PDB file of C-alpha atoms in Angstrom:
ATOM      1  CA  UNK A   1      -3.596 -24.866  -8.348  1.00  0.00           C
ATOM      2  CA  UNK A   2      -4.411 -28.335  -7.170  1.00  0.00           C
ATOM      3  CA  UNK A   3      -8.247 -29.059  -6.015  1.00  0.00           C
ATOM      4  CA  UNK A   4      -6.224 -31.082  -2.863  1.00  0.00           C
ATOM      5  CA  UNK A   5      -8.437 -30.870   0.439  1.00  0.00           C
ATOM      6  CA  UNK A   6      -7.129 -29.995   3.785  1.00  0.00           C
ATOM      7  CA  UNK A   7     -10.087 -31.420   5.681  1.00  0.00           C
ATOM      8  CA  UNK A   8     -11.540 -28.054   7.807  1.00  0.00           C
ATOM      9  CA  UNK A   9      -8.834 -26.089   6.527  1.00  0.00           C
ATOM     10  CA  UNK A  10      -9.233 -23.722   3.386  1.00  0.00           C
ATOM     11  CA  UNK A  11      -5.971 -23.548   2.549  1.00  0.00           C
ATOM     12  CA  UNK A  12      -2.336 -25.700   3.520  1.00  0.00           C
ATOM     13  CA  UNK A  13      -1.660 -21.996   4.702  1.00  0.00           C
ATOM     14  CA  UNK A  14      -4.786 -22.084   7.214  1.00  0.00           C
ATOM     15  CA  UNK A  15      -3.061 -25.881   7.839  1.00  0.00           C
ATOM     16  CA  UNK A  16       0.210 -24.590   8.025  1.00  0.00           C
ATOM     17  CA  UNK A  17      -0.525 -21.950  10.729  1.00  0.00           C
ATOM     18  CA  UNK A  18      -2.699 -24.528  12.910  1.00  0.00           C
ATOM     19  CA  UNK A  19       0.203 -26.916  12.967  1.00  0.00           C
ATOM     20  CA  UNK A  20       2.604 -24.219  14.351  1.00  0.00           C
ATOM     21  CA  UNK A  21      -0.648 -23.190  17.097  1.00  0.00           C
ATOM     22  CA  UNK A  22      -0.384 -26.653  17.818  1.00  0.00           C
ATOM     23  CA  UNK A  23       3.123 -26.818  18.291  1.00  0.00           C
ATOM     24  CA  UNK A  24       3.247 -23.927  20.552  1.00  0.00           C
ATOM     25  CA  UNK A  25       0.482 -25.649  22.572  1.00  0.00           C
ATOM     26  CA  UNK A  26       2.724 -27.942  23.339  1.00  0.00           C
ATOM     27  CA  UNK A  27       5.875 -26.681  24.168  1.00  0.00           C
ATOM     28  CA  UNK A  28       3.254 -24.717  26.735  1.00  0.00           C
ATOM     29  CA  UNK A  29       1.937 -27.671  28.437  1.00  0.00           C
ATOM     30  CA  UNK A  30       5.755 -29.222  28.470  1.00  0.00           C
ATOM     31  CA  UNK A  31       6.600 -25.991  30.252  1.00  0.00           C
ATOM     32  CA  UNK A  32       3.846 -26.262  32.357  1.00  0.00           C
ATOM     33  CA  UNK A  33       4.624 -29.732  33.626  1.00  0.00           C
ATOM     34  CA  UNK A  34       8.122 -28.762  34.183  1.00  0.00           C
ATOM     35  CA  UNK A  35       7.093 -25.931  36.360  1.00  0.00           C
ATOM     36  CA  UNK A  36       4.457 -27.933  38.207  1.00  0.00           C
ATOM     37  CA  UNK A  37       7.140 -30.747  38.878  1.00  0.00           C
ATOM     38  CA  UNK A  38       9.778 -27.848  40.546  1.00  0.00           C
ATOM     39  CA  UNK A  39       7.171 -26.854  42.833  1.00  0.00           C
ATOM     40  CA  UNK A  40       5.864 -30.465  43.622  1.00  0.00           C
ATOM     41  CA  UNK A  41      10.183 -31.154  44.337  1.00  0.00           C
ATOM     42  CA  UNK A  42       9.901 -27.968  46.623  1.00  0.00           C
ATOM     43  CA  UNK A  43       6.851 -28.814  48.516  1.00  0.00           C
ATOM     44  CA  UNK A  44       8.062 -32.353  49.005  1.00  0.00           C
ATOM     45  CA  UNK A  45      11.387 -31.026  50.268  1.00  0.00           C
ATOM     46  CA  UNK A  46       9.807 -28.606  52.885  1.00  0.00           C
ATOM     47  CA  UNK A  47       7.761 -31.709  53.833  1.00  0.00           C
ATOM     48  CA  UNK A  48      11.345 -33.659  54.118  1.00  0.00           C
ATOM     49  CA  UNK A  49      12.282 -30.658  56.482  1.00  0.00           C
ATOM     50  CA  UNK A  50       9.600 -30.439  58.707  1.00  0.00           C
ATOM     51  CA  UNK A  51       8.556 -34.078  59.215  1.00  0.00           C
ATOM     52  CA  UNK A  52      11.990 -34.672  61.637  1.00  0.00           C
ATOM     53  CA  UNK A  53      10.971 -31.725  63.521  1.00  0.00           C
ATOM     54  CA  UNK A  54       7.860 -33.037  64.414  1.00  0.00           C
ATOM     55  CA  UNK A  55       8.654 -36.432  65.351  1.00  0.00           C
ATOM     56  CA  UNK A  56      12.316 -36.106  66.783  1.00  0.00           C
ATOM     57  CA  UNK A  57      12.590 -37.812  70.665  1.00  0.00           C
ATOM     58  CA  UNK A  58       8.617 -39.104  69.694  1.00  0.00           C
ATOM     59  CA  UNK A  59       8.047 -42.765  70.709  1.00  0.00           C
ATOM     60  CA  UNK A  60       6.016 -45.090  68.209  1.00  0.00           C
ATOM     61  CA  UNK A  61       3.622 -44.660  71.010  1.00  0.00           C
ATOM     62  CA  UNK A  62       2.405 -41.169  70.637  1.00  0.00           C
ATOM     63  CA  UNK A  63       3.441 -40.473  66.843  1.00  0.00           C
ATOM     64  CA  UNK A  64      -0.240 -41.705  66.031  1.00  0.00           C
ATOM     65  CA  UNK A  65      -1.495 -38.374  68.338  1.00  0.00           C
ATOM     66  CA  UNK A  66       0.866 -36.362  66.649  1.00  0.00           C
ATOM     67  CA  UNK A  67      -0.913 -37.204  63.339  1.00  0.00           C
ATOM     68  CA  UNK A  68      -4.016 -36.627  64.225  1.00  0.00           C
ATOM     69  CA  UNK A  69      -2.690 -33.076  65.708  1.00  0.00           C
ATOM     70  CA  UNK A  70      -3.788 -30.282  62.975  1.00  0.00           C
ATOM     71  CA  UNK A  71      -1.861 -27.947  64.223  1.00  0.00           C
ATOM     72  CA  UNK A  72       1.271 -29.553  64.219  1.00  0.00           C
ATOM     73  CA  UNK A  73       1.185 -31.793  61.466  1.00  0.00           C
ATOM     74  CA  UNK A  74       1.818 -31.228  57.407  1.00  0.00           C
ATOM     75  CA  UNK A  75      -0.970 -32.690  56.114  1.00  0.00           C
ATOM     76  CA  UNK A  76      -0.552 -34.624  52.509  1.00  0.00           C
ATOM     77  CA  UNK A  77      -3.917 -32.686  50.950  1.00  0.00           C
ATOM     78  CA  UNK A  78      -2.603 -28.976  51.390  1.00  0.00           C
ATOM     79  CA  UNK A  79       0.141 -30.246  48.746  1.00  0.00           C
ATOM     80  CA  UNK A  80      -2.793 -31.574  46.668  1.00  0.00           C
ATOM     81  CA  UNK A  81      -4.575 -28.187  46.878  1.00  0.00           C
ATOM     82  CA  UNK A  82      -1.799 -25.958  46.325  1.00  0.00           C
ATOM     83  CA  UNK A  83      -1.113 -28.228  42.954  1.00  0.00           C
ATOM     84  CA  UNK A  84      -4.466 -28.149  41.701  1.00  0.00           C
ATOM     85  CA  UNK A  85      -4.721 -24.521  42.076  1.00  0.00           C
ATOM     86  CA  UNK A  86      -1.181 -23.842  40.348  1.00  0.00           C
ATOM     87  CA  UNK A  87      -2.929 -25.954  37.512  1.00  0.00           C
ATOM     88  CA  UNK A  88      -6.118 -24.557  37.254  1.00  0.00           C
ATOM     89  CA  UNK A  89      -4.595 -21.029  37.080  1.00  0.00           C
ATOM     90  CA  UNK A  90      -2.400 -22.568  34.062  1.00  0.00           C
ATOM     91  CA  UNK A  91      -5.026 -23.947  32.134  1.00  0.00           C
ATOM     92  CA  UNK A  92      -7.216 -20.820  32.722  1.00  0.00           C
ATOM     93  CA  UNK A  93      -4.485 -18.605  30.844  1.00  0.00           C
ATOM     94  CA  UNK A  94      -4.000 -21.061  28.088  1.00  0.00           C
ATOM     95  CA  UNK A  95      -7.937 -21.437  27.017  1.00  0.00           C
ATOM     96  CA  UNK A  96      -7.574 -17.317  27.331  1.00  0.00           C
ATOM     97  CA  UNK A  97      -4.924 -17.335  25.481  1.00  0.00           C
ATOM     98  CA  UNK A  98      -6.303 -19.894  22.939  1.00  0.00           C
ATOM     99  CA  UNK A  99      -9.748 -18.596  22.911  1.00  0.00           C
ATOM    100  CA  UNK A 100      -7.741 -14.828  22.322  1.00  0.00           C
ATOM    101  CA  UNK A 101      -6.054 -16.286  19.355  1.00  0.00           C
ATOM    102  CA  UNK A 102      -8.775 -17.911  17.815  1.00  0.00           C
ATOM    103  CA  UNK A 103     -10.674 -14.888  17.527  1.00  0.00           C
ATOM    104  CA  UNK A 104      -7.920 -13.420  15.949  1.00  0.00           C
ATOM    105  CA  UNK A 105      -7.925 -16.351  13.198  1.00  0.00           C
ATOM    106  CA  UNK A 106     -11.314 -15.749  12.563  1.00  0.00           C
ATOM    107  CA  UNK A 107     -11.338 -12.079  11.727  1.00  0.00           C
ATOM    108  CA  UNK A 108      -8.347 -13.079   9.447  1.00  0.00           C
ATOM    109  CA  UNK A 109     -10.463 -15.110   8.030  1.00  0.00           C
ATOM    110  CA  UNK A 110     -13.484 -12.831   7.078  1.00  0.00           C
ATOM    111  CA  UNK A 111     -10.966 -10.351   6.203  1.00  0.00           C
ATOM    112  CA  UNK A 112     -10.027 -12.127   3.989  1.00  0.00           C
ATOM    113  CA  UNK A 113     -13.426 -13.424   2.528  1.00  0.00           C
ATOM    114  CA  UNK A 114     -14.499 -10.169   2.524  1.00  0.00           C
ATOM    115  CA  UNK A 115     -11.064  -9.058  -0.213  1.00  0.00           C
ATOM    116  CA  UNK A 116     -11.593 -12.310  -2.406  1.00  0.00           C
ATOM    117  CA  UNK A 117     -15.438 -11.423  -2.701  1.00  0.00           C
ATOM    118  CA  UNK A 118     -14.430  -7.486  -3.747  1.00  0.00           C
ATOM    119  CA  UNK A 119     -12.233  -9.324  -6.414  1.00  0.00           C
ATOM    120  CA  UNK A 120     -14.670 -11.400  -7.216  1.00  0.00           C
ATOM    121  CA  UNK A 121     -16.845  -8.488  -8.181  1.00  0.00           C
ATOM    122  CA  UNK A 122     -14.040  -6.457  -9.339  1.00  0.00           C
ATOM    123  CA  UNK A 123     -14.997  -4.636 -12.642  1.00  0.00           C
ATOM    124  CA  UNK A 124     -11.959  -3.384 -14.636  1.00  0.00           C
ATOM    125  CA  UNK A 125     -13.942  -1.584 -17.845  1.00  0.00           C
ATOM    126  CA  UNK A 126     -15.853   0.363 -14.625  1.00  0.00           C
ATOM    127  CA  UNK A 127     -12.786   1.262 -12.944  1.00  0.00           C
ATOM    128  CA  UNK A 128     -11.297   2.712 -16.118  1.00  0.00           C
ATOM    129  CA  UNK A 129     -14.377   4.469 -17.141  1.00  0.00           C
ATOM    130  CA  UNK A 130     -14.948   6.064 -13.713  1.00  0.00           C
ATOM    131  CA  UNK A 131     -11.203   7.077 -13.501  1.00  0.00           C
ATOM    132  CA  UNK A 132     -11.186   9.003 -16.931  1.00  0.00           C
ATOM    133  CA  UNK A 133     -14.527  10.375 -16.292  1.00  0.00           C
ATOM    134  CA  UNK A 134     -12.857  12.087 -12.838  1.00  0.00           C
ATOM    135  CA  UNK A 135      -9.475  13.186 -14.940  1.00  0.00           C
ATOM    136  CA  UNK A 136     -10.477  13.702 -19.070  1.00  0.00           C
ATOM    137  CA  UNK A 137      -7.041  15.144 -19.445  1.00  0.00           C
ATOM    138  CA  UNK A 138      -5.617  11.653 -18.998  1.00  0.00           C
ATOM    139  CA  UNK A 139      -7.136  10.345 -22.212  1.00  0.00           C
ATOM    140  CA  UNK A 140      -4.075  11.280 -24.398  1.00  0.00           C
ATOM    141  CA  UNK A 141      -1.833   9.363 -22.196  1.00  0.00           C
ATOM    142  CA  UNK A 142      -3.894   6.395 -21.955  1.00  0.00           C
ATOM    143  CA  UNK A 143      -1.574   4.063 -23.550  1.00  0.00           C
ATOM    144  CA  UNK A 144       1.418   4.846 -21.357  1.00  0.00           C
ATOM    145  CA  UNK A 145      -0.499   5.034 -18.391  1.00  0.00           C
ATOM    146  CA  UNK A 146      -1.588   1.300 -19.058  1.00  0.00           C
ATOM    147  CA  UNK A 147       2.397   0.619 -19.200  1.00  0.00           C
ATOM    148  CA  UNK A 148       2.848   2.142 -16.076  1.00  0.00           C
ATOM    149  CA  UNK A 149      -0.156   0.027 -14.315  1.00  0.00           C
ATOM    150  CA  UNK A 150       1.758  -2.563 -11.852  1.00  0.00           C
ATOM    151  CA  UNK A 151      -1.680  -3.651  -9.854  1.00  0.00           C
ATOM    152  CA  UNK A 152      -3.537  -6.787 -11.044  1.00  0.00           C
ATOM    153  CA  UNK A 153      -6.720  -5.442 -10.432  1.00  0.00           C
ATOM    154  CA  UNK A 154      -6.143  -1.222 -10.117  1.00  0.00           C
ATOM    155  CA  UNK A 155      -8.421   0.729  -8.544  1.00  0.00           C
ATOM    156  CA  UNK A 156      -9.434   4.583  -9.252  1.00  0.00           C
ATOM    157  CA  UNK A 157      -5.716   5.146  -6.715  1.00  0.00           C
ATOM    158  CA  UNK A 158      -3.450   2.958  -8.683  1.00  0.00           C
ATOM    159  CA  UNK A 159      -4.676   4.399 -12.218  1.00  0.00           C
ATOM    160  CA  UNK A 160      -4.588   8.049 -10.731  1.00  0.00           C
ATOM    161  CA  UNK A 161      -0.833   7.250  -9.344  1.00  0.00           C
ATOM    162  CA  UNK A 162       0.469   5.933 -12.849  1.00  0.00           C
ATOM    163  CA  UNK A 163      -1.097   9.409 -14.509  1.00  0.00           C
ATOM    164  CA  UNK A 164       1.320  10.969 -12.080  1.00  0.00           C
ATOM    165  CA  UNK A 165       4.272   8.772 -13.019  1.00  0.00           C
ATOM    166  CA  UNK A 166       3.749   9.500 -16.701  1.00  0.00           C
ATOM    167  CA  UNK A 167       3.615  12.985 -16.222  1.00  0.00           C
ATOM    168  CA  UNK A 168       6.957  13.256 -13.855  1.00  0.00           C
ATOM    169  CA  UNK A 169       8.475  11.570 -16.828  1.00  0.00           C
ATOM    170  CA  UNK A 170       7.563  13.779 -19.560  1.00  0.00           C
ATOM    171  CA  UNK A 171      10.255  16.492 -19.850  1.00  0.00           C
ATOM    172  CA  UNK A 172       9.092  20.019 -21.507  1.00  0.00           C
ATOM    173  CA  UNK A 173      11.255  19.339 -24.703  1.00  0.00           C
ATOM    174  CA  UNK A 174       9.223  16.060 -24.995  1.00  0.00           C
ATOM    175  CA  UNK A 175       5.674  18.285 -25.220  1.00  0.00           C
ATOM    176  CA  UNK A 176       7.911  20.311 -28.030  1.00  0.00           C
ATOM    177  CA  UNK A 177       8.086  17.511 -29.799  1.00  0.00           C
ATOM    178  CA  UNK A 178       4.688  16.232 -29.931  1.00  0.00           C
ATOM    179  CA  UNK A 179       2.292  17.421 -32.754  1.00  0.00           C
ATOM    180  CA  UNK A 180      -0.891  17.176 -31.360  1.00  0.00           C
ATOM    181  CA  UNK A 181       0.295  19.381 -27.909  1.00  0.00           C
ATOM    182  CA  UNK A 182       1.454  22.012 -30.336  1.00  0.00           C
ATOM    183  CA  UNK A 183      -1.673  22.242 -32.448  1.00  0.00           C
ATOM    184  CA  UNK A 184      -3.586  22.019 -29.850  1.00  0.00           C
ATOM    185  CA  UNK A 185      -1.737  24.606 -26.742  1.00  0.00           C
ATOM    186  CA  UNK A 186       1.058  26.342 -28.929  1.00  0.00           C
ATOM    187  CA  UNK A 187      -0.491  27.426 -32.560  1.00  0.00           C
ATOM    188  CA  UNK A 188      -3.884  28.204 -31.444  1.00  0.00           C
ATOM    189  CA  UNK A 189      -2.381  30.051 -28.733  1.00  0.00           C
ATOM    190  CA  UNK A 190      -3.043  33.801 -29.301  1.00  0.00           C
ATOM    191  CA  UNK A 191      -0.491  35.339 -27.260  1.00  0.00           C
ATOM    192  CA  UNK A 192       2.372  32.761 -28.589  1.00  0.00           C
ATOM    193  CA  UNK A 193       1.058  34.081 -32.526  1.00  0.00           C
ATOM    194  CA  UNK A 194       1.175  37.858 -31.424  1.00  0.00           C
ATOM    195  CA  UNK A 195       4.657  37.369 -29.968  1.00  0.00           C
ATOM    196  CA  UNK A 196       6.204  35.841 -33.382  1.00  0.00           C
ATOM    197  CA  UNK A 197       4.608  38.906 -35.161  1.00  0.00           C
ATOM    198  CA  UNK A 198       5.768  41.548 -33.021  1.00  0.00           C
ATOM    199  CA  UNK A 199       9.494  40.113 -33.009  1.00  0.00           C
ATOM    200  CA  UNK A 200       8.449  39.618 -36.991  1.00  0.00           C
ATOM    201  CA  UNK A 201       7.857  43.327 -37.680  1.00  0.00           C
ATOM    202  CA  UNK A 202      10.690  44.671 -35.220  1.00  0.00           C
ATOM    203  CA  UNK A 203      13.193  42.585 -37.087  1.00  0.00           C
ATOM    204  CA  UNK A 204      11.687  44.585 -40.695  1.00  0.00           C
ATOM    205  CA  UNK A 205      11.496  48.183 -38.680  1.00  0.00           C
ATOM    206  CA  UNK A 206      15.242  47.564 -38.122  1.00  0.00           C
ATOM    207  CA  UNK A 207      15.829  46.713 -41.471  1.00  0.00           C
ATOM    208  CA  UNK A 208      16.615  42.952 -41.404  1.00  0.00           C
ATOM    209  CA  UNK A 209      15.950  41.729 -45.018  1.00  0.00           C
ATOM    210  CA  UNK A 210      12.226  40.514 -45.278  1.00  0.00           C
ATOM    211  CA  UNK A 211      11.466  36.994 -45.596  1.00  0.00           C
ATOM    212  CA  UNK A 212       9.317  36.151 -48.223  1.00  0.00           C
ATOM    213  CA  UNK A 213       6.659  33.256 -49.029  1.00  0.00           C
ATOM    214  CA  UNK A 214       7.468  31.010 -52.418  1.00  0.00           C
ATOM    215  CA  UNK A 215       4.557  29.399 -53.672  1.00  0.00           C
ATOM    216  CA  UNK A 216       3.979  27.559 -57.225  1.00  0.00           C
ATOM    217  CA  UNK A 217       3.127  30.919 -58.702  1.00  0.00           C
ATOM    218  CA  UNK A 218       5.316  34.502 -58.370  1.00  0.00           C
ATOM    219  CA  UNK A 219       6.851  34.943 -55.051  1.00  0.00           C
ATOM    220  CA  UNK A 220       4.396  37.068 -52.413  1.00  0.00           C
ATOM    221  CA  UNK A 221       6.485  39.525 -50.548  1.00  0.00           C
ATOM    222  CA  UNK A 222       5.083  41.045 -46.970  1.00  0.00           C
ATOM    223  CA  UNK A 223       7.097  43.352 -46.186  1.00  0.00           C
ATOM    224  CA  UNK A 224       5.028  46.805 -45.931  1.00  0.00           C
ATOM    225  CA  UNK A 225       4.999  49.099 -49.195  1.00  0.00           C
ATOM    226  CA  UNK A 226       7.123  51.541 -49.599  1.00  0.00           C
ATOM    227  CA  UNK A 227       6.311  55.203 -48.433  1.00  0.00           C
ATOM    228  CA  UNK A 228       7.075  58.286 -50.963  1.00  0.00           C
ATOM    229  CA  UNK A 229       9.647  60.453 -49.459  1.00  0.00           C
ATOM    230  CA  UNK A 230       8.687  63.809 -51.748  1.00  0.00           C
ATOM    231  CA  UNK A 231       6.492  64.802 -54.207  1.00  0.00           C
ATOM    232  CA  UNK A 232       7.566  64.020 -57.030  1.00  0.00           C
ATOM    233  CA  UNK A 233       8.080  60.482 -55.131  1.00  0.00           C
ATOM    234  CA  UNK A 234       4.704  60.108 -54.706  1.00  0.00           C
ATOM    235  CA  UNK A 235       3.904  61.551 -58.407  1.00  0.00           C
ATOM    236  CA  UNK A 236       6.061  58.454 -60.165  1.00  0.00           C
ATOM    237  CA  UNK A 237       4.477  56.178 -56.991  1.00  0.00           C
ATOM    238  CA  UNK A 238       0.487  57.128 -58.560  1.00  0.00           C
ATOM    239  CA  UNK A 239       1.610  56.817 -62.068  1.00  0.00           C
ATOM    240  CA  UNK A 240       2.748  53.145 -61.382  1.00  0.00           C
ATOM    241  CA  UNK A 241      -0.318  52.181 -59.510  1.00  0.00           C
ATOM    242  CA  UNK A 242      -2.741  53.829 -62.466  1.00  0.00           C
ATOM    243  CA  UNK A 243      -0.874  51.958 -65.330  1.00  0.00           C
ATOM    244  CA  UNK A 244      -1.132  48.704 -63.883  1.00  0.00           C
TER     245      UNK A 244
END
């Protein structure tokens, strides 16, 4: 960006556009005269056609009276009048019309004054502090919700829309395979532990094999001990138990 001046203008865009108002300016006022000459043709030519009426079988004698006669003679100034009021209704419109769209180039203007000031004062640490603040649970996609940031200066909207992106892309076997969403919703989860138990111990009531736990020491069997069956069952089962 050059430091180039463009005399009143801000910008060669602000130049740019007042060229082209210019230009259309113009090709108005060319209009206009064309228009203005058609009627001054017509006017002249209605003059052409009444004038002959008016002095046809006259002598040079009496065409003097016939001039001076209002009510029979075309006078030159109601042409005149009839011009000037065409043009004065013309120009009227136009400063309208160019007073209309000057007003419209200012408000453009403080519009935008008023954005480059915002972004001038635009506070990115803020905006991502407020927008995890409204929405905690974003924290743990903070990284890829920074990919998914397009804006050069995002707002609380544009952060809150790339949360949603990230999470439309995240299938369910993605959460499966990420350790800290399991620790954190599936093995604390009470109902998902008493589930794995109960199909555990209906597997060992239909007499699956038990699985067993190898450590560095003996292996440590949970399956359930076994139950005497008779009495003389349970005789050899309290004879082990008191010799150990």
């Amino acid at each position: 960006m050059t430091n180039t001046q463009f005399g009143k203008f801000e910008s060669l865009e602000e130049l740019l556009k007042a060229y082209q108002n210019l230009e259309s300016a113009y090709t108005k006022k060319c209009q206009l005269a064309a228009k203005l000459k058609k009627q001054l043709q017509e006017l002249l030519d209605q003059y052409d056609q009444i004038a002959p009426k008016v002095f046809q079988d006259q002598t040079p004698e009496n065409i003097n009276d016939i001039l001076e006669d209002n009510s029979t003679a075309v006078e030159p100034s109601n042409l005149e009048l009839d011009i000037l009021d065409n043009v004065c209704q013309e120009q009227d419109q136009e400063r309208e019309q160019e007073q209309a769209l000057e007003q419209e180039q200012d408000q453009e203007r403080e519009q935008e004054q008023e954005q480059d000031q915002a972004l001038d004062q635009y506070d990115l640490d803020g905006e991502i502090e407020s927008f995890f603040a409204a929405y905690p649970q974003a924290k743990r996609y903070a990284l890829l919700i920074g990919q998914a940031i397009t804006a050069p200066k995002p707002v609380m909207a544009d952060f809150l829309a790339a949360f949603v992106n990230v999470l439309l892309s995240i299938s369910p076997q993605d959460y499966l395979k990420d350790p800290e969403f399991l620790n954190k919703y599936v093995y604390t989860n009470q109902d998902i532990r008493q589930y794995f138990i109960r199909s555990y111990l209906d597997g060992l009531f239909k007499g699956d094999k038990p699985k067993t736990i190898y450590g560095k020491a003996a292996a440590i069997s949970v399956t359930p001990p076994p139950r005497p069956k008779s009495l003389a069952e349970a005789c050899d089962l309290a004879k082990k138990i008191l010799t150990k």
